[in-house]
Amino acid sequence: MTTVTLTTDFGTADGYVGAMKGVIASIEPRARIDDLTHEIPAQDVQAAGYALYRSVPYWPAGTVHCAVIDPGVGSLRRAVAARAENGQYLVGPDSGVFTLFCPPFTDREPEAVELKETRWWRDPNAASATFHGRDVFAPVAAHLARMILDGKPDLSVFGPPVAELERFDLPAPVEERGGGYRGEVLHVDHFGNAVTNLPERWVIHAGGQAVVEAGGKSMPVVRTYSDVAVGDLCAVVGSAGWLEVACRDGSAASRLGLAPGQPVVLRATSARRGA
Amino acid sequence: MTTVTLTTDFGTADGYVGAMKGVIASIEPRARIDDLTHEIPAQDVQAAGYALYRSVPYWPAGTVHCAVIDPGVGSLRRAVAARAENGQYLVGPDSGVFTLFCPPFTDREPEAVELKETRWWRDPNAASATFHGRDVFAPVAAHLARMILDGKPDLSVFGPPVAELERFDLPAPVEERGGGYRGEVLHVDHFGNAVTNLPERWVIHAGGQAVVEAGGKSMPVVRTYSDVAVGDLCAVVGSAGWLEVACRDGSAASRLGLAPGQPVVLRATSARRGA
Amino acid sequence: MTTVTLTTDFGTADGYVGAMKGVIASIEPRARIDDLTHEIPAQDVQAAGYALYRSVPYWPAGTVHCAVIDPGVGSLRRAVAARAENGQYLVGPDSGVFTLFCPPFTDREPEAVELKETRWWRDPNAASATFHGRDVFAPVAAHLARMILDGKPDLSVFGPPVAELERFDLPAPVEERGGGYRGEVLHVDHFGNAVTNLPERWVIHAGGQAVVEAGGKSMPVVRTYSDVAVGDLCAVVGSAGWLEVACRDGSAASRLGLAPGQPVVLRATSARRGA
């Protein structure tokens, strides 16, 4: 069994996603089709990157993830397919959406190709100038699923190798002179948790009595939401390994006015800080 | 064929649902995965309970319904799996979300266990403190699906029995002294229909000329929306067996300012009322 | 493999869609179930018609598309099943939702029947007066999928033939006296592109230097969004073959205040106009 997952910023109401699914089902009926999400904010490559980062690693090897968030559709940006660590396949525009499957987040660059061989497109002679999701990415994902099901996946047939995929800039957290680490909000999730770029290892370094400062407030770093009272602010290491500012049973982002880019500082409160 | 259905308040945009699907596909590739909904309002256990009540009974026996609406994640609330009437399996936090699959809505308590056997979790040694959907509920649902596909479902392997699942309070309608029945709005649906706690059998008792009072207006109880003119208010017995206040081709909730908890009175208008 | 696709205006949060899926899985477990969309605006038959038009043609022959947008549920409007061009099956209320699968958009009227044979309904004696999606359309779609899987699809068993399906009025663009073509906005999509009723062939007639006037502005007709600068307005032939007013990396509809029904004029700017 092989699944083609779909991640887009299309919403579903217009029928664009339905067209992509139909193309896949027409080319390779054995492939399953499953939605990761179609609710990525329009052209928000970073948000899509984080969503993929939270989902893709949990799928079985040989899954094809087709992600179409494409500010540059119709321009000269590349269309790509890649093989990431753990045997996950990625298909989509080279818009930066696969940033978190590249170094320094992985040990090595994924094997990648540019989708120049038009014989794998829906209509080699007339790919729509506006809808590459339907005309390029869905067909390539389906053909790739077929090769995987037949035990012969070969990216090289789709086009020439790509040395390095595009990345978006992921801001780096820094160690502060006076002690502690300064990061920033990367992303606010559905529950109003503000995911930061402060990695779990720094939280461990900061020690057991760490506090976080964000939005003008200070809050304890705890193991889980229920370590604080309902309505209280806290910081926890989220499920993807980054420090998150949270509010138990509430929205930290609206309480603190947090949005991507706002500073978050992690400080130790005791002598246990070190390393 | 066995399906694992998913019901959450996660939305899809953050990739949390995609992670759960990946975990299930990794553990039991033969299981289908289908979305019931990910649009339950955040931590609204009642709304999830009604959604499950409207969906679950129509699935074939041996379907696994994984429902993660979990205000208490990380706290001491139990994680459970249960077998409801008609052979439906339920997996999720014991947050009350399965209320409508317990007495008095069913004849007997579902067979239920607490998910204490960590060997069925994604990583027995390190379940995330914040994401039980991915690390506990999805793996248990997938293992349960495998047992069902192999013809040997056995809840007892997952942990010790639970005598009684948590319930939320479902307000009881009452018979009024002056005649008629007083209930309240439980839930407002996508179309603005206000679902009440007045059951179908009371509507039958009230007789053919019954009226409903809600939001300061009176409206006839009819068989179906089109028994009144476009834009008119009415009350109908909804598809789940409860009286609903509706507006033909419009939103009764916004017309009448209805929200959960607001009173709804059912009265007979003729001598036919009785029983 | 045969898929039943679902298109509704139900949203997913209430559990109505989950009930339809359960009914289908119970009747024909071999059929796949896939969502086209549940986000059609409430009772917007036109929006559903366009979404289906963009999705259905790309599916393999023998797919069953169940579309429930039903302003007239419970009234005397017909319930229908039909076989469209390319072997696509359509099941739903005869509300006009299948307009674009009928002449003049196709060469001939689809073969269609009225769903009067109640033995194919969920409960032949008691179809709910309010939820035909669950009680009529999902069961018929599932039975039809079974017949297709068994190689014996036969619409006539479901009821008597229907000579002509209902249509919504699709406004016709007109040639203007002073030259050029006057159309209107049909639909605004998720990205704020305003899809018009001006067909591709008229754009070709208008020639390479054509301009479009909409919302008080004039903009060039280009091949693809990236032919203009970021933030600039343009008009392109969209993926379904109609002229669209667009804004590169932005929303043309909010920039220009466009909504369905507003005029859009296509003009040639050079002597190349002709034919």
PDB file of C-alpha atoms in Angstrom, chain B residues 127-273:
ATOM      1  CA  ALA B 127       5.095   9.387  25.045  1.00  0.00           C
ATOM      2  CA  SER B 128       5.015  13.123  24.408  1.00  0.00           C
ATOM      3  CA  ALA B 129       3.550  15.003  27.324  1.00  0.00           C
ATOM      4  CA  THR B 130       1.493  17.161  24.987  1.00  0.00           C
ATOM      5  CA  PHE B 131       0.406  15.081  22.005  1.00  0.00           C
ATOM      6  CA  HIS B 132      -1.418  11.963  23.077  1.00  0.00           C
ATOM      7  CA  GLY B 133      -3.358  11.949  19.791  1.00  0.00           C
ATOM      8  CA  ARG B 134      -0.194  10.970  17.932  1.00  0.00           C
ATOM      9  CA  ASP B 135       1.569   9.012  20.665  1.00  0.00           C
ATOM     10  CA  VAL B 136      -1.226   7.093  22.422  1.00  0.00           C
ATOM     11  CA  PHE B 137      -4.603   7.240  20.671  1.00  0.00           C
ATOM     12  CA  ALA B 138      -3.542   6.821  17.025  1.00  0.00           C
ATOM     13  CA  PRO B 139      -1.279   3.823  17.824  1.00  0.00           C
ATOM     14  CA  VAL B 140      -3.939   2.114  19.943  1.00  0.00           C
ATOM     15  CA  ALA B 141      -6.585   2.721  17.252  1.00  0.00           C
ATOM     16  CA  ALA B 142      -4.254   1.213  14.627  1.00  0.00           C
ATOM     17  CA  HIS B 143      -3.390  -1.835  16.733  1.00  0.00           C
ATOM     18  CA  LEU B 144      -7.093  -2.339  17.444  1.00  0.00           C
ATOM     19  CA  ALA B 145      -7.855  -2.113  13.715  1.00  0.00           C
ATOM     20  CA  ARG B 146      -5.240  -4.788  13.090  1.00  0.00           C
ATOM     21  CA  MET B 147      -6.806  -7.095  15.657  1.00  0.00           C
ATOM     22  CA  ILE B 148     -10.220  -6.544  14.063  1.00  0.00           C
ATOM     23  CA  LEU B 149      -8.839  -7.251  10.575  1.00  0.00           C
ATOM     24  CA  ASP B 150      -7.256 -10.440  11.963  1.00  0.00           C
ATOM     25  CA  GLY B 151     -10.557 -11.402  13.590  1.00  0.00           C
ATOM     26  CA  LYS B 152      -9.241 -11.177  17.160  1.00  0.00           C
ATOM     27  CA  PRO B 153     -10.174  -7.890  18.785  1.00  0.00           C
ATOM     28  CA  ASP B 154      -9.379  -7.945  22.504  1.00  0.00           C
ATOM     29  CA  LEU B 155      -9.663  -4.726  24.462  1.00  0.00           C
ATOM     30  CA  SER B 156      -8.258  -6.281  27.632  1.00  0.00           C
ATOM     31  CA  VAL B 157      -4.682  -6.245  26.305  1.00  0.00           C
ATOM     32  CA  PHE B 158      -4.654  -2.445  26.381  1.00  0.00           C
ATOM     33  CA  GLY B 159      -5.203  -2.097  30.130  1.00  0.00           C
ATOM     34  CA  PRO B 160      -7.514  -2.665  33.084  1.00  0.00           C
ATOM     35  CA  PRO B 161     -11.292  -2.406  32.801  1.00  0.00           C
ATOM     36  CA  VAL B 162     -13.077   0.884  33.365  1.00  0.00           C
ATOM     37  CA  ALA B 163     -16.413   0.523  35.142  1.00  0.00           C
ATOM     38  CA  GLU B 164     -17.968   3.702  33.856  1.00  0.00           C
ATOM     39  CA  LEU B 165     -16.904   6.285  31.277  1.00  0.00           C
ATOM     40  CA  GLU B 166     -17.084   9.987  32.077  1.00  0.00           C
ATOM     41  CA  ARG B 167     -20.229  11.811  30.985  1.00  0.00           C
ATOM     42  CA  PHE B 168     -20.992  15.423  30.420  1.00  0.00           C
ATOM     43  CA  ASP B 169     -24.283  16.678  31.837  1.00  0.00           C
ATOM     44  CA  LEU B 170     -26.962  16.594  29.222  1.00  0.00           C
ATOM     45  CA  PRO B 171     -29.772  18.762  30.537  1.00  0.00           C
ATOM     46  CA  ALA B 172     -33.071  16.904  30.954  1.00  0.00           C
ATOM     47  CA  PRO B 173     -36.252  18.437  29.536  1.00  0.00           C
ATOM     48  CA  VAL B 174     -39.154  18.735  31.984  1.00  0.00           C
ATOM     49  CA  GLU B 175     -42.935  18.622  31.807  1.00  0.00           C
ATOM     50  CA  GLU B 176     -44.379  21.992  32.716  1.00  0.00           C
ATOM     51  CA  ARG B 177     -47.183  22.409  35.215  1.00  0.00           C
ATOM     52  CA  GLY B 178     -49.355  24.385  32.859  1.00  0.00           C
ATOM     53  CA  GLY B 179     -48.875  21.789  30.119  1.00  0.00           C
ATOM     54  CA  GLY B 180     -46.179  21.326  27.563  1.00  0.00           C
ATOM     55  CA  TYR B 181     -42.504  20.513  27.850  1.00  0.00           C
ATOM     56  CA  ARG B 182     -39.579  22.787  28.599  1.00  0.00           C
ATOM     57  CA  GLY B 183     -36.225  21.929  27.089  1.00  0.00           C
ATOM     58  CA  GLU B 184     -33.234  23.870  25.930  1.00  0.00           C
ATOM     59  CA  VAL B 185     -30.883  24.348  23.002  1.00  0.00           C
ATOM     60  CA  LEU B 186     -28.051  21.785  23.022  1.00  0.00           C
ATOM     61  CA  HIS B 187     -26.226  22.751  19.890  1.00  0.00           C
ATOM     62  CA  VAL B 188     -26.427  25.060  16.884  1.00  0.00           C
ATOM     63  CA  ASP B 189     -25.462  23.359  13.640  1.00  0.00           C
ATOM     64  CA  HIS B 190     -23.725  24.636  10.475  1.00  0.00           C
ATOM     65  CA  PHE B 191     -27.066  25.737   8.975  1.00  0.00           C
ATOM     66  CA  GLY B 192     -28.149  27.619  12.112  1.00  0.00           C
ATOM     67  CA  ASN B 193     -30.620  24.927  13.164  1.00  0.00           C
ATOM     68  CA  ALA B 194     -30.900  24.858  16.977  1.00  0.00           C
ATOM     69  CA  VAL B 195     -30.969  21.265  18.155  1.00  0.00           C
ATOM     70  CA  THR B 196     -32.857  20.865  21.450  1.00  0.00           C
ATOM     71  CA  ASN B 197     -33.046  18.162  24.098  1.00  0.00           C
ATOM     72  CA  LEU B 198     -36.757  17.548  23.372  1.00  0.00           C
ATOM     73  CA  PRO B 199     -37.059  13.988  22.080  1.00  0.00           C
ATOM     74  CA  GLU B 200     -39.219  12.830  19.206  1.00  0.00           C
ATOM     75  CA  ARG B 201     -41.593  10.859  21.448  1.00  0.00           C
ATOM     76  CA  TRP B 202     -42.648  14.034  23.267  1.00  0.00           C
ATOM     77  CA  VAL B 203     -43.362  15.705  19.988  1.00  0.00           C
ATOM     78  CA  ILE B 204     -45.638  12.791  19.128  1.00  0.00           C
ATOM     79  CA  HIS B 205     -47.322  13.132  22.536  1.00  0.00           C
ATOM     80  CA  ALA B 206     -47.816  16.827  21.972  1.00  0.00           C
ATOM     81  CA  GLY B 207     -49.894  16.013  18.924  1.00  0.00           C
ATOM     82  CA  GLY B 208     -50.232  17.262  15.411  1.00  0.00           C
ATOM     83  CA  GLN B 209     -50.881  20.908  16.135  1.00  0.00           C
ATOM     84  CA  ALA B 210     -47.912  21.460  18.420  1.00  0.00           C
ATOM     85  CA  VAL B 211     -46.076  24.757  18.548  1.00  0.00           C
ATOM     86  CA  VAL B 212     -42.668  25.652  19.825  1.00  0.00           C
ATOM     87  CA  GLU B 213     -41.657  28.861  21.603  1.00  0.00           C
ATOM     88  CA  ALA B 214     -38.069  29.966  21.370  1.00  0.00           C
ATOM     89  CA  GLY B 215     -36.299  33.310  21.286  1.00  0.00           C
ATOM     90  CA  GLY B 216     -39.580  35.126  21.945  1.00  0.00           C
ATOM     91  CA  LYS B 217     -41.333  33.678  18.908  1.00  0.00           C
ATOM     92  CA  SER B 218     -43.815  30.899  18.361  1.00  0.00           C
ATOM     93  CA  MET B 219     -43.597  28.527  15.409  1.00  0.00           C
ATOM     94  CA  PRO B 220     -45.379  25.403  14.180  1.00  0.00           C
ATOM     95  CA  VAL B 221     -44.001  21.886  14.521  1.00  0.00           C
ATOM     96  CA  VAL B 222     -43.957  20.504  10.994  1.00  0.00           C
ATOM     97  CA  ARG B 223     -42.734  17.389   9.247  1.00  0.00           C
ATOM     98  CA  THR B 224     -40.117  19.067   7.075  1.00  0.00           C
ATOM     99  CA  TYR B 225     -38.732  22.510   6.278  1.00  0.00           C
ATOM    100  CA  SER B 226     -40.691  22.906   3.086  1.00  0.00           C
ATOM    101  CA  ASP B 227     -43.978  22.722   4.994  1.00  0.00           C
ATOM    102  CA  VAL B 228     -43.424  26.418   5.684  1.00  0.00           C
ATOM    103  CA  ALA B 229     -42.624  29.282   3.297  1.00  0.00           C
ATOM    104  CA  VAL B 230     -39.054  30.312   2.479  1.00  0.00           C
ATOM    105  CA  GLY B 231     -37.740  32.436   5.360  1.00  0.00           C
ATOM    106  CA  ASP B 232     -40.353  31.189   7.862  1.00  0.00           C
ATOM    107  CA  LEU B 233     -39.530  29.639  11.220  1.00  0.00           C
ATOM    108  CA  CYS B 234     -40.580  26.127  12.141  1.00  0.00           C
ATOM    109  CA  ALA B 235     -39.639  23.197  14.359  1.00  0.00           C
ATOM    110  CA  VAL B 236     -38.927  19.744  12.987  1.00  0.00           C
ATOM    111  CA  VAL B 237     -37.730  16.452  14.408  1.00  0.00           C
ATOM    112  CA  GLY B 238     -34.141  16.349  13.192  1.00  0.00           C
ATOM    113  CA  SER B 239     -32.279  13.446  11.706  1.00  0.00           C
ATOM    114  CA  ALA B 240     -30.919  12.323  15.115  1.00  0.00           C
ATOM    115  CA  GLY B 241     -34.347  12.235  16.772  1.00  0.00           C
ATOM    116  CA  TRP B 242     -34.393  15.557  18.610  1.00  0.00           C
ATOM    117  CA  LEU B 243     -36.608  18.561  18.012  1.00  0.00           C
ATOM    118  CA  GLU B 244     -34.841  21.322  16.107  1.00  0.00           C
ATOM    119  CA  VAL B 245     -35.780  24.965  15.690  1.00  0.00           C
ATOM    120  CA  ALA B 246     -35.212  25.862  12.046  1.00  0.00           C
ATOM    121  CA  CYS B 247     -35.749  28.550   9.454  1.00  0.00           C
ATOM    122  CA  ARG B 248     -36.461  27.438   5.887  1.00  0.00           C
ATOM    123  CA  ASP B 249     -33.439  28.360   3.744  1.00  0.00           C
ATOM    124  CA  GLY B 250     -32.082  30.503   6.588  1.00  0.00           C
ATOM    125  CA  SER B 251     -30.499  30.452  10.054  1.00  0.00           C
ATOM    126  CA  ALA B 252     -32.940  30.104  12.953  1.00  0.00           C
ATOM    127  CA  ALA B 253     -30.118  30.688  15.428  1.00  0.00           C
ATOM    128  CA  SER B 254     -29.248  34.106  14.068  1.00  0.00           C
ATOM    129  CA  ARG B 255     -32.918  35.061  13.516  1.00  0.00           C
ATOM    130  CA  LEU B 256     -33.796  34.217  17.121  1.00  0.00           C
ATOM    131  CA  GLY B 257     -30.468  34.751  18.852  1.00  0.00           C
ATOM    132  CA  LEU B 258     -30.348  31.118  19.958  1.00  0.00           C
ATOM    133  CA  ALA B 259     -27.323  29.532  21.628  1.00  0.00           C
ATOM    134  CA  PRO B 260     -26.784  26.439  23.777  1.00  0.00           C
ATOM    135  CA  GLY B 261     -28.686  26.669  27.066  1.00  0.00           C
ATOM    136  CA  GLN B 262     -31.513  28.875  25.879  1.00  0.00           C
ATOM    137  CA  PRO B 263     -35.037  27.633  26.699  1.00  0.00           C
ATOM    138  CA  VAL B 264     -37.341  26.035  24.151  1.00  0.00           C
ATOM    139  CA  VAL B 265     -40.942  25.185  25.046  1.00  0.00           C
ATOM    140  CA  LEU B 266     -43.121  22.672  23.219  1.00  0.00           C
ATOM    141  CA  ARG B 267     -46.884  23.100  23.579  1.00  0.00           C
ATOM    142  CA  ALA B 268     -49.942  21.445  22.154  1.00  0.00           C
ATOM    143  CA  THR B 269     -52.449  23.816  20.627  1.00  0.00           C
ATOM    144  CA  SER B 270     -55.458  21.470  20.560  1.00  0.00           C
ATOM    145  CA  ALA B 271     -57.289  18.801  22.507  1.00  0.00           C
ATOM    146  CA  ARG B 272     -55.246  16.183  20.672  1.00  0.00           C
ATOM    147  CA  ARG B 273     -52.460  16.604  23.204  1.00  0.00           C
TER     148      ARG B 273
END
